Amino acid sequence: MNMLPDGADALRKAVFDTLHRIAPEVLPDELESGVPLRDQVDLDSMDWLNFLLGLHAGLGVDIPEADYMKLVTLDDLFSYLEAKLGQSSVRR
Amino acid sequence: MIEFKLPSLGAEMEEGTLLEWRIKPGDKVSKGDVIAVVDTSKSAIDVEIWQEGVVHELTLKIGDKVPVGTPMVRLLEPGESAEHAEVQQRNAAPSLAATPAPVAAPDSPAAAAAAQSEMRRPASPAARALARELDVDLAAINGTGPRGAITREDIEKAAASKGPPKDRTTEMRHAIGAAMARSKREIPHYYLATDVPMARASAWLAQRNEGRAITGRLLMAAPLLKAVALAFKKYPELNGWFQNGAFVPGAGIHLGVAISLRQGGLIAPAIRDIASMNLDELMHRLADLVARARALTLRSSEMSDATITVTNLGEQGVDLVQGVIYPPQVALVGFGKITDRPWVEKGKLVAMPVLTASLSADHRTSDGHRGALFLTHVAGLLQEPEKLEEGKP
């Protein structure tokens, strides 16, 4: 059952597809959205850069380096991307 | 007639399995062309050819597992005719018979024709990748897709019917163990380390990245690799291979970059001629190399070219790396984590971001004195990070 509006769904899909390309062993259902992402998934700085490059290519979002520290959990990331993309905040 | 043999794709490689041909008889090839995909214990590797000519005959079948040095391809040299090549082969036949036959190398025309038809068996790149992942021989599958194409389902079925898959993790552990045991058995290592103040490099990097689109940003790894490559110019006795009882200096400075794989294990493909690259180019090459190493799509030259290896374990939170040299190389540079530590500068105690750089080197080719000068030189280069920006021929 999925109650999410299309926009949020598409965003989640884009994020998980990008993550999957870098860490294919990760199952989105097993990730906790409130726990630091880089603790749950072994992402080094190159993986992280490639992840953000993937989001840049897929969503057209450019995340300044100074904002990296704001993006700790998946919740942080979704809120940040929604704000950047001008979507209304949605319940996840 | 040129006979191209299966190259060694790393110190621990003894044999390889032919997964796929990228050429067919009659094709013109030149230096650097990818001719085949070969599976080693670590990864599937795109094998590049070193010569130019016209493909005359493929002397391996898909699925053949053969030792390094087994002939793979016979090439006509530029200007050589097929007839001339055949005469040459017949004349050479008696001596060939005297040498041990390569494992399962078909040389009958029928076998060569079979190999060719296998090569043309249609399958999408995704299906080929899956076949490689599941260790399924495409040649043994009858495709059920359009025009007999092999589908992902065909491959999954074939994989399910052939029993438990080959365990790559075990094979890779074995390969790394063999290379490292050889290193510890043969190489008289010495170890040095120095603490490098990184305030200037960190500030320079932050400033350089600020305001740049993400595609133009650098990681600290880029200036670190550049500094190491530049420093080796002054210390050639640390850059090269120890072979047959003697040191052979590297033809260039080709840094092997240790990359951990997500499924476990480690691979250290090379980036050639880093000193001549500007930092944007180096960063681009590094990102590409890491992505391809993890996707297991490396090229043979990247697997065999490294003249020295650099490993960066700082991401995992350690301060000091005491690395094991990857034979036949003679040195390994390690970087730990950049952390704020108490530091005395101009008589004052300050909090300073510090990086511990280390060197493991082979006492057969260098001494601690030179090794120490090398590390000090690396530390010095990192104090003027802006000078690392441009490529230096």
Short mmCIF file of C-alpha atoms in Angstrom, two decimals:
data_model
loop_
_atom_site.label_atom_id
_atom_site.label_comp_id
_atom_site.label_asym_id
_atom_site.label_seq_id
_atom_site.Cartn_x
_atom_site.Cartn_y
_atom_site.Cartn_z
CA MET A 1 0.00 0.00 0.00
CA ASN A 2 1.45 3.32 -0.99
CA MET A 3 -0.20 6.60 -0.03
CA LEU A 4 2.51 8.86 -1.38
CA PRO A 5 1.75 11.49 -3.99
CA ASP A 6 3.43 11.05 -7.36
CA GLY A 7 6.08 13.72 -6.85
CA ALA A 8 7.40 12.25 -3.62
CA ASP A 9 7.27 8.77 -5.08
CA ALA A 10 9.30 9.83 -8.10
CA LEU A 11 11.83 11.52 -5.83
CA ARG A 12 12.21 8.43 -3.65
CA LYS A 13 12.63 6.29 -6.73
CA ALA A 14 15.30 8.61 -8.15
CA VAL A 15 17.21 8.61 -4.86
CA PHE A 16 17.07 4.83 -4.42
CA ASP A 17 17.93 4.16 -8.06
CA THR A 18 21.00 6.37 -7.70
CA LEU A 19 21.97 4.69 -4.45
CA HIS A 20 21.50 1.28 -6.04
CA ARG A 21 24.01 2.08 -8.78
CA ILE A 22 26.64 2.81 -6.14
CA ALA A 23 25.69 0.21 -3.54
CA PRO A 24 23.80 -2.56 -5.35
CA GLU A 25 23.63 -4.72 -2.22
CA VAL A 26 21.43 -2.21 -0.39
CA LEU A 27 17.69 -2.91 -0.17
CA PRO A 28 15.70 0.32 0.25
CA ASP A 29 13.17 -1.42 2.54
CA GLU A 30 15.94 -2.20 5.01
CA LEU A 31 17.11 1.41 5.33
CA GLU A 32 15.90 3.45 8.29
CA SER A 33 15.08 6.97 7.22
CA GLY A 34 16.05 8.54 10.57
CA VAL A 35 19.47 6.89 10.99
CA PRO A 36 22.63 8.42 9.40
CA LEU A 37 22.79 7.04 5.87
CA ARG A 38 26.56 6.66 5.80
CA ASP A 39 26.38 4.52 8.95
CA GLN A 40 23.87 2.19 7.33
CA VAL A 41 25.52 2.01 3.94
CA ASP A 42 29.30 1.86 3.66
CA LEU A 43 29.78 4.99 1.54
CA ASP A 44 33.23 6.53 1.33
CA SER A 45 33.77 10.06 0.07
CA MET A 46 34.07 8.85 -3.53
CA ASP A 47 30.80 6.91 -3.24
CA TRP A 48 29.16 9.96 -1.67
CA LEU A 49 30.40 12.21 -4.47
CA ASN A 50 29.20 9.72 -7.09
CA PHE A 51 25.84 9.54 -5.29
CA LEU A 52 25.47 13.32 -5.41
CA LEU A 53 26.69 13.39 -9.02
CA GLY A 54 23.96 10.84 -9.80
CA LEU A 55 21.32 13.04 -8.14
CA HIS A 56 22.68 16.01 -10.06
CA ALA A 57 22.36 14.13 -13.34
CA GLY A 58 18.95 12.62 -12.53
CA LEU A 59 17.21 15.52 -10.78
CA GLY A 60 19.22 18.52 -11.88
CA VAL A 61 20.00 19.39 -8.25
CA ASP A 62 23.39 20.82 -7.43
CA ILE A 63 24.20 20.45 -3.74
CA PRO A 64 26.92 22.84 -2.51
CA GLU A 65 29.70 21.25 -0.48
CA ALA A 66 28.75 23.44 2.49
CA ASP A 67 25.38 21.65 2.63
CA TYR A 68 26.83 18.14 2.88
CA MET A 69 26.73 18.29 6.67
CA LYS A 70 22.96 18.88 6.58
CA LEU A 71 22.41 15.62 4.73
CA VAL A 72 22.86 12.99 7.39
CA THR A 73 19.75 10.83 7.21
CA LEU A 74 17.43 9.91 4.36
CA ASP A 75 14.79 12.14 5.98
CA ASP A 76 17.25 15.05 5.80
CA LEU A 77 17.99 14.26 2.18
CA PHE A 78 14.35 14.04 1.11
CA SER A 79 13.43 17.29 2.90
CA TYR A 80 16.42 19.03 1.37
CA LEU A 81 15.68 17.80 -2.14
CA GLU A 82 11.97 18.63 -1.85
CA ALA A 83 12.84 22.17 -0.81
CA LYS A 84 15.37 22.48 -3.64
CA LEU A 85 12.95 21.12 -6.19
CA GLY A 86 10.16 23.33 -4.91
CA GLN A 87 7.85 20.48 -4.02
CA SER A 88 5.49 20.70 -1.09
CA SER A 89 6.62 18.77 1.93
CA VAL A 90 4.95 15.39 2.10
CA ARG A 91 4.44 12.73 4.70
CA ARG A 92 6.80 9.83 4.27
CA MET B 1 52.14 -13.79 -38.00
CA ILE B 2 51.73 -12.43 -34.51
CA GLU B 3 50.57 -14.69 -31.73
CA PHE B 4 48.86 -12.78 -28.92
CA LYS B 5 48.93 -14.62 -25.60
CA LEU B 6 46.78 -14.26 -22.50
CA PRO B 7 48.57 -11.54 -20.51
CA SER B 8 49.10 -11.60 -16.77
CA LEU B 9 46.61 -9.19 -15.22
CA GLY B 10 48.25 -8.94 -11.81
CA ALA B 11 50.85 -10.71 -9.71
CA GLU B 12 48.45 -13.30 -8.35
CA MET B 13 46.90 -14.27 -11.68
CA GLU B 14 47.77 -17.76 -12.90
CA GLU B 15 44.89 -18.47 -15.26
CA GLY B 16 41.89 -16.85 -16.83
CA THR B 17 38.56 -17.89 -18.32
CA LEU B 18 37.50 -16.51 -21.70
CA LEU B 19 34.03 -14.96 -21.30
CA GLU B 20 33.53 -13.12 -24.53
CA TRP B 21 35.23 -12.18 -27.79
CA ARG B 22 35.06 -8.57 -28.96
CA ILE B 23 36.72 -9.36 -32.30
CA LYS B 24 36.23 -11.83 -35.15
CA PRO B 25 38.51 -13.09 -37.93
CA GLY B 26 39.03 -10.38 -40.55
CA ASP B 27 38.77 -7.50 -38.05
CA LYS B 28 41.51 -4.90 -38.11
CA VAL B 29 42.87 -4.19 -34.62
CA SER B 30 45.30 -1.66 -33.28
CA LYS B 31 47.17 -1.15 -30.04
CA GLY B 32 44.81 -0.62 -27.10
CA ASP B 33 41.72 -2.21 -28.70
CA VAL B 34 39.71 -4.44 -26.39
CA ILE B 35 39.71 -7.90 -27.96
CA ALA B 36 38.11 -10.08 -25.29
CA VAL B 37 36.68 -10.22 -21.80
CA VAL B 38 38.54 -12.59 -19.49
CA ASP B 39 37.53 -13.57 -15.98
CA THR B 40 40.24 -13.68 -13.34
CA SER B 41 39.84 -14.59 -9.71
CA LYS B 42 39.27 -10.91 -8.95
CA SER B 43 37.20 -9.51 -11.75
CA ALA B 44 36.17 -9.74 -15.38
CA ILE B 45 38.75 -7.73 -17.30
CA ASP B 46 38.64 -6.20 -20.78
CA VAL B 47 41.80 -7.51 -22.45
CA GLU B 48 43.56 -5.00 -24.71
CA ILE B 49 45.85 -6.01 -27.53
CA TRP B 50 49.37 -4.58 -27.82
CA GLN B 51 49.95 -5.05 -31.53
CA GLU B 52 48.24 -4.04 -34.72
CA GLY B 53 47.15 -6.29 -37.55
CA VAL B 54 44.23 -8.25 -38.92
CA VAL B 55 42.64 -11.02 -36.88
CA HIS B 56 43.40 -14.34 -38.57
CA GLU B 57 42.27 -16.87 -36.03
CA LEU B 58 40.85 -17.08 -32.53
CA THR B 59 42.59 -19.95 -30.79
CA LEU B 60 40.45 -20.17 -27.64
CA LYS B 61 36.81 -21.09 -27.15
CA ILE B 62 34.45 -19.19 -24.93
CA GLY B 63 34.53 -20.87 -21.53
CA ASP B 64 38.12 -22.11 -21.87
CA LYS B 65 40.09 -21.77 -18.64
CA VAL B 66 43.77 -21.46 -19.55
CA PRO B 67 47.09 -20.49 -17.95
CA VAL B 68 48.65 -17.06 -18.48
CA GLY B 69 50.72 -17.16 -21.68
CA THR B 70 48.35 -19.38 -23.65
CA PRO B 71 47.93 -18.12 -27.25
CA MET B 72 44.55 -16.44 -27.74
CA VAL B 73 44.63 -14.81 -31.14
CA ARG B 74 46.71 -15.09 -34.31
CA LEU B 75 47.11 -11.81 -36.16
CA LEU B 76 48.29 -11.10 -39.68
CA GLU B 77 50.93 -8.41 -39.58
CA PRO B 78 50.26 -5.34 -41.72
CA GLY B 79 50.88 -6.44 -45.34
CA GLU B 80 50.97 -10.16 -44.52
CA SER B 81 48.65 -12.48 -46.48
CA ALA B 82 46.64 -15.32 -44.98
CA GLU B 83 48.37 -17.81 -47.35
CA HIS B 84 51.80 -16.74 -46.16
CA ALA B 85 50.65 -17.12 -42.57
CA GLU B 86 49.34 -20.65 -43.19
CA VAL B 87 52.62 -21.73 -44.82
CA GLN B 88 54.50 -20.26 -41.90
CA GLN B 89 52.28 -22.13 -39.46
CA ARG B 90 52.72 -25.47 -41.28
CA ASN B 91 56.49 -25.02 -41.27
CA ALA B 92 56.41 -24.23 -37.60
CA ALA B 93 54.12 -27.15 -36.80
CA PRO B 94 56.77 -29.72 -35.77
CA SER B 95 58.23 -27.44 -33.14
CA LEU B 96 54.76 -26.57 -31.91
CA ALA B 97 54.04 -30.25 -31.45
CA ALA B 98 57.08 -30.59 -29.26
CA THR B 99 55.85 -28.00 -26.80
CA PRO B 100 53.05 -28.84 -24.38
CA ALA B 101 49.68 -28.16 -25.95
CA PRO B 102 47.81 -25.25 -24.44
CA VAL B 103 44.79 -26.31 -22.46
CA ALA B 104 41.79 -26.85 -24.70
CA ALA B 105 42.98 -24.57 -27.50
CA PRO B 106 41.05 -25.60 -30.60
CA ASP B 107 42.94 -25.25 -33.84
CA SER B 108 40.73 -27.16 -36.25
CA PRO B 109 38.76 -24.99 -38.69
CA ALA B 110 35.54 -26.49 -37.32
CA ALA B 111 36.35 -25.40 -33.79
CA ALA B 112 37.30 -21.93 -35.00
CA ALA B 113 34.01 -21.71 -36.89
CA ALA B 114 32.14 -22.81 -33.80
CA ALA B 115 33.90 -20.14 -31.78
CA GLN B 116 32.88 -17.57 -34.37
CA SER B 117 29.23 -18.51 -34.33
CA GLU B 118 29.23 -18.39 -30.55
CA MET B 119 30.68 -14.95 -30.71
CA ARG B 120 27.78 -13.72 -32.80
CA ARG B 121 25.15 -15.24 -30.54
CA PRO B 122 22.88 -12.29 -29.85
CA ALA B 123 22.47 -11.14 -26.27
CA SER B 124 21.92 -7.67 -24.84
CA PRO B 125 24.68 -6.03 -22.80
CA ALA B 126 22.49 -6.47 -19.71
CA ALA B 127 22.16 -10.20 -20.44
CA ARG B 128 25.92 -10.49 -20.97
CA ALA B 129 26.58 -8.71 -17.71
CA LEU B 130 24.20 -11.06 -15.93
CA ALA B 131 25.86 -14.07 -17.55
CA ARG B 132 29.21 -12.84 -16.30
CA GLU B 133 27.82 -12.24 -12.82
CA LEU B 134 26.26 -15.72 -12.65
CA ASP B 135 29.24 -17.34 -14.40
CA VAL B 136 27.07 -18.70 -17.20
CA ASP B 137 28.56 -19.61 -20.60
CA LEU B 138 26.51 -17.84 -23.28
CA ALA B 139 27.71 -20.36 -25.86
CA ALA B 140 25.94 -23.17 -24.04
CA ILE B 141 22.52 -21.47 -24.08
CA ASN B 142 19.82 -21.65 -26.71
CA GLY B 143 18.21 -18.23 -26.73
CA THR B 144 14.40 -17.96 -26.59
CA GLY B 145 14.25 -14.24 -27.45
CA PRO B 146 13.69 -12.59 -30.83
CA ARG B 147 15.95 -14.15 -33.55
CA GLY B 148 17.33 -16.58 -30.99
CA ALA B 149 18.62 -13.81 -28.69
CA ILE B 150 19.58 -14.91 -25.21
CA THR B 151 17.34 -13.29 -22.61
CA ARG B 152 17.97 -12.68 -18.94
CA GLU B 153 15.52 -15.48 -18.17
CA ASP B 154 17.51 -17.92 -20.31
CA ILE B 155 20.61 -17.05 -18.30
CA GLU B 156 18.86 -17.34 -14.95
CA LYS B 157 17.54 -20.75 -15.97
CA ALA B 158 20.99 -21.88 -17.07
CA ALA B 159 22.50 -20.61 -13.81
CA ALA B 160 19.89 -22.43 -11.76
CA SER B 161 20.55 -25.71 -13.59
CA LYS B 162 24.32 -25.70 -13.18
CA GLY B 163 24.45 -25.97 -9.42
CA PRO B 164 25.99 -23.66 -6.86
CA PRO B 165 27.74 -20.58 -8.34
CA LYS B 166 31.49 -20.16 -8.19
CA ASP B 167 32.36 -18.29 -5.03
CA ARG B 168 34.23 -15.19 -6.14
CA THR B 169 34.77 -14.00 -2.59
CA THR B 170 36.70 -17.17 -1.76
CA GLU B 171 38.70 -16.95 -4.96
CA MET B 172 39.57 -13.33 -4.36
CA ARG B 173 40.65 -14.05 -0.78
CA HIS B 174 42.86 -16.80 -2.13
CA ALA B 175 44.38 -14.50 -4.79
CA ILE B 176 45.06 -11.66 -2.33
CA GLY B 177 46.48 -14.15 0.17
CA ALA B 178 48.84 -15.61 -2.43
CA ALA B 179 50.14 -12.19 -3.54
CA MET B 180 50.56 -10.90 0.01
CA ALA B 181 52.24 -14.11 1.21
CA ARG B 182 54.69 -13.80 -1.69
CA SER B 183 55.28 -10.17 -0.70
CA LYS B 184 55.98 -10.99 2.95
CA ARG B 185 58.13 -13.99 1.97
CA GLU B 186 60.27 -12.23 -0.63
CA ILE B 187 60.30 -8.52 0.09
CA PRO B 188 62.37 -7.16 3.01
CA HIS B 189 59.98 -4.35 3.93
CA TYR B 190 60.91 -1.25 5.88
CA TYR B 191 58.26 1.14 7.18
CA LEU B 192 58.32 4.91 7.69
CA ALA B 193 55.67 7.47 8.59
CA THR B 194 55.41 11.21 8.97
CA ASP B 195 52.71 13.60 10.16
CA VAL B 196 51.73 16.17 7.56
CA PRO B 197 49.99 19.43 8.59
CA MET B 198 47.02 19.80 6.26
CA ALA B 199 45.61 23.24 7.19
CA ARG B 200 46.78 24.83 3.94
CA ALA B 201 45.65 21.96 1.71
CA SER B 202 42.25 21.70 3.46
CA ALA B 203 41.59 25.45 3.24
CA TRP B 204 42.73 25.54 -0.38
CA LEU B 205 40.48 22.61 -1.28
CA ALA B 206 37.42 24.09 0.48
CA GLN B 207 37.97 27.40 -1.30
CA ARG B 208 38.46 25.72 -4.66
CA ASN B 209 35.27 23.67 -4.30
CA GLU B 210 33.17 26.55 -3.03
CA GLY B 211 30.82 27.83 -5.65
CA ARG B 212 31.80 25.12 -8.13
CA ALA B 213 29.18 22.83 -9.61
CA ILE B 214 29.43 19.36 -8.18
CA THR B 215 30.91 18.07 -11.44
CA GLY B 216 33.94 20.33 -10.90
CA ARG B 217 34.68 19.55 -7.26
CA LEU B 218 37.73 17.70 -6.00
CA LEU B 219 38.24 15.20 -3.21
CA MET B 220 41.46 15.42 -1.20
CA ALA B 221 42.51 12.17 -2.87
CA ALA B 222 43.33 14.10 -6.07
CA PRO B 223 45.99 16.45 -4.63
CA LEU B 224 47.36 13.56 -2.52
CA LEU B 225 47.88 11.35 -5.57
CA LYS B 226 49.35 14.24 -7.51
CA ALA B 227 51.85 15.04 -4.75
CA VAL B 228 52.93 11.39 -4.57
CA ALA B 229 53.37 11.17 -8.35
CA LEU B 230 55.44 14.36 -8.45
CA ALA B 231 57.62 13.23 -5.56
CA PHE B 232 58.46 9.94 -7.28
CA LYS B 233 60.12 11.88 -10.09
CA LYS B 234 62.90 12.63 -7.62
CA TYR B 235 63.04 9.13 -6.12
CA PRO B 236 62.94 6.75 -9.08
CA GLU B 237 64.29 3.85 -6.99
CA LEU B 238 60.86 3.60 -5.31
CA ASN B 239 58.93 3.44 -8.57
CA GLY B 240 59.19 0.24 -10.60
CA TRP B 241 59.35 -3.52 -10.41
CA PHE B 242 61.75 -6.02 -8.86
CA GLN B 243 62.01 -8.78 -11.43
CA ASN B 244 64.41 -11.70 -11.93
CA GLY B 245 66.64 -10.55 -9.11
CA ALA B 246 67.01 -6.95 -10.24
CA PHE B 247 65.21 -3.62 -10.04
CA VAL B 248 63.62 -2.36 -13.24
CA PRO B 249 62.69 1.34 -12.96
CA GLY B 250 59.12 2.14 -14.04
CA ALA B 251 58.76 3.38 -17.62
CA GLY B 252 56.42 6.03 -16.22
CA ILE B 253 54.80 6.86 -12.90
CA HIS B 254 51.62 4.83 -12.94
CA LEU B 255 49.92 4.86 -9.55
CA GLY B 256 47.92 1.80 -8.59
CA VAL B 257 44.99 3.01 -6.52
CA ALA B 258 43.77 0.52 -3.91
CA ILE B 259 39.98 0.29 -4.19
CA SER B 260 37.91 -1.82 -1.84
CA LEU B 261 35.08 -3.71 -3.50
CA ARG B 262 31.61 -3.75 -2.03
CA GLN B 263 31.37 -7.53 -2.13
CA GLY B 264 34.66 -7.73 -0.22
CA GLY B 265 38.23 -7.82 -1.42
CA LEU B 266 40.46 -5.28 -3.02
CA ILE B 267 41.74 -4.28 -6.41
CA ALA B 268 44.47 -1.77 -7.32
CA PRO B 269 44.15 -0.63 -10.94
CA ALA B 270 46.53 2.00 -12.29
CA ILE B 271 46.11 5.57 -13.43
CA ARG B 272 48.94 6.29 -15.85
CA ASP B 273 51.09 9.42 -15.87
CA ILE B 274 49.31 11.27 -13.07
CA ALA B 275 52.06 13.90 -12.87
CA SER B 276 51.14 15.20 -16.31
CA MET B 277 47.44 15.68 -15.49
CA ASN B 278 45.78 18.75 -14.07
CA LEU B 279 43.66 18.11 -10.97
CA ASP B 280 40.29 18.22 -12.77
CA GLU B 281 41.45 15.58 -15.19
CA LEU B 282 42.92 13.47 -12.37
CA MET B 283 39.69 13.70 -10.35
CA HIS B 284 37.66 12.67 -13.37
CA ARG B 285 39.93 9.67 -14.00
CA LEU B 286 39.81 8.65 -10.36
CA ALA B 287 36.00 8.79 -10.14
CA ASP B 288 35.74 6.80 -13.35
CA LEU B 289 38.27 4.22 -12.15
CA VAL B 290 36.51 3.69 -8.81
CA ALA B 291 33.13 3.32 -10.52
CA ARG B 292 34.49 0.84 -13.06
CA ALA B 293 36.46 -1.14 -10.47
CA ARG B 294 33.30 -1.59 -8.43
CA ALA B 295 31.28 -2.48 -11.53
CA LEU B 296 34.09 -4.90 -12.46
CA THR B 297 34.75 -3.41 -15.89
CA LEU B 298 38.48 -2.70 -15.82
CA ARG B 299 40.91 -2.89 -18.71
CA SER B 300 43.91 -5.20 -18.85
CA SER B 301 46.45 -2.35 -19.01
CA GLU B 302 44.98 -0.91 -15.81
CA MET B 303 45.52 -4.26 -14.09
CA SER B 304 49.15 -4.73 -15.13
CA ASP B 305 50.64 -1.23 -15.45
CA ALA B 306 50.96 0.00 -11.86
CA THR B 307 54.53 0.85 -10.82
CA ILE B 308 53.59 1.75 -7.23
CA THR B 309 50.42 1.52 -5.14
CA VAL B 310 48.73 4.17 -3.01
CA THR B 311 46.20 3.22 -0.35
CA ASN B 312 43.98 5.60 1.55
CA LEU B 313 42.40 4.10 4.65
CA GLY B 314 41.57 7.42 6.32
CA GLU B 315 37.93 7.07 5.34
CA GLN B 316 37.69 4.09 7.66
CA GLY B 317 38.99 6.20 10.51
CA VAL B 318 42.53 4.90 10.99
CA ASP B 319 45.54 7.18 11.43
CA LEU B 320 48.34 5.00 10.12
CA VAL B 321 48.69 2.45 7.33
CA GLN B 322 51.59 -0.01 7.38
CA GLY B 323 51.01 -1.46 3.97
CA VAL B 324 52.12 -4.69 2.35
CA ILE B 325 53.85 -4.07 -0.98
CA TYR B 326 52.12 -5.51 -4.04
CA PRO B 327 54.76 -7.52 -5.93
CA PRO B 328 56.60 -6.99 -8.20
CA GLN B 329 56.33 -3.34 -7.08
CA VAL B 330 58.87 -2.05 -4.56
CA ALA B 331 56.91 0.50 -2.53
CA LEU B 332 53.49 1.42 -1.22
CA VAL B 333 52.31 4.79 0.07
CA GLY B 334 49.56 4.92 2.68
CA PHE B 335 47.38 7.76 3.92
CA GLY B 336 45.33 7.78 7.11
CA LYS B 337 42.58 10.05 8.33
CA ILE B 338 42.89 13.82 8.46
CA THR B 339 42.11 14.69 12.10
CA ASP B 340 42.56 17.74 14.28
CA ARG B 341 45.52 17.11 16.57
CA PRO B 342 47.61 19.23 18.92
CA TRP B 343 50.45 20.73 16.88
CA VAL B 344 53.25 23.13 17.61
CA GLU B 345 53.67 25.84 15.02
CA LYS B 346 56.11 28.74 15.49
CA GLY B 347 56.39 27.92 19.18
CA LYS B 348 52.64 27.92 19.76
CA LEU B 349 50.34 25.01 20.47
CA VAL B 350 47.52 24.96 17.91
CA ALA B 351 44.78 22.59 16.79
CA MET B 352 45.91 21.42 13.36
CA PRO B 353 44.32 19.06 10.81
CA VAL B 354 47.01 16.40 10.44
CA LEU B 355 47.45 13.49 8.04
CA THR B 356 49.85 10.61 8.66
CA ALA B 357 51.56 9.58 5.43
CA SER B 358 53.46 6.31 5.40
CA LEU B 359 55.81 4.44 3.13
CA SER B 360 56.45 0.72 2.94
CA ALA B 361 59.46 0.08 0.74
CA ASP B 362 61.66 -2.76 -0.45
CA HIS B 363 65.13 -2.77 1.12
CA ARG B 364 66.53 -4.48 -1.97
CA THR B 365 66.08 -1.26 -3.95
CA SER B 366 66.17 1.59 -1.43
CA ASP B 367 67.13 2.52 2.12
CA GLY B 368 65.28 4.33 4.88
CA HIS B 369 67.28 7.47 4.26
CA ARG B 370 65.91 7.92 0.73
CA GLY B 371 62.48 6.75 1.82
CA ALA B 372 62.43 9.43 4.52
CA LEU B 373 63.46 12.12 2.05
CA PHE B 374 60.66 11.00 -0.25
CA LEU B 375 57.99 11.26 2.48
CA THR B 376 59.30 14.66 3.55
CA HIS B 377 59.12 15.81 -0.04
CA VAL B 378 55.46 14.67 -0.29
CA ALA B 379 54.71 16.61 2.92
CA GLY B 380 56.40 19.70 1.45
CA LEU B 381 54.42 19.53 -1.81
CA LEU B 382 51.17 19.43 0.18
CA GLN B 383 52.09 22.78 1.81
CA GLU B 384 51.76 24.47 -1.58
CA PRO B 385 48.61 22.82 -2.90
CA GLU B 386 48.02 25.46 -5.60
CA LYS B 387 51.22 24.29 -7.28
CA LEU B 388 49.71 20.82 -7.71
CA GLU B 389 46.95 22.21 -9.94
CA GLU B 390 48.56 22.04 -13.37
CA GLY B 391 49.89 19.00 -15.20
CA LYS B 392 53.69 18.76 -15.39
CA PRO B 393 55.19 16.97 -18.37
#
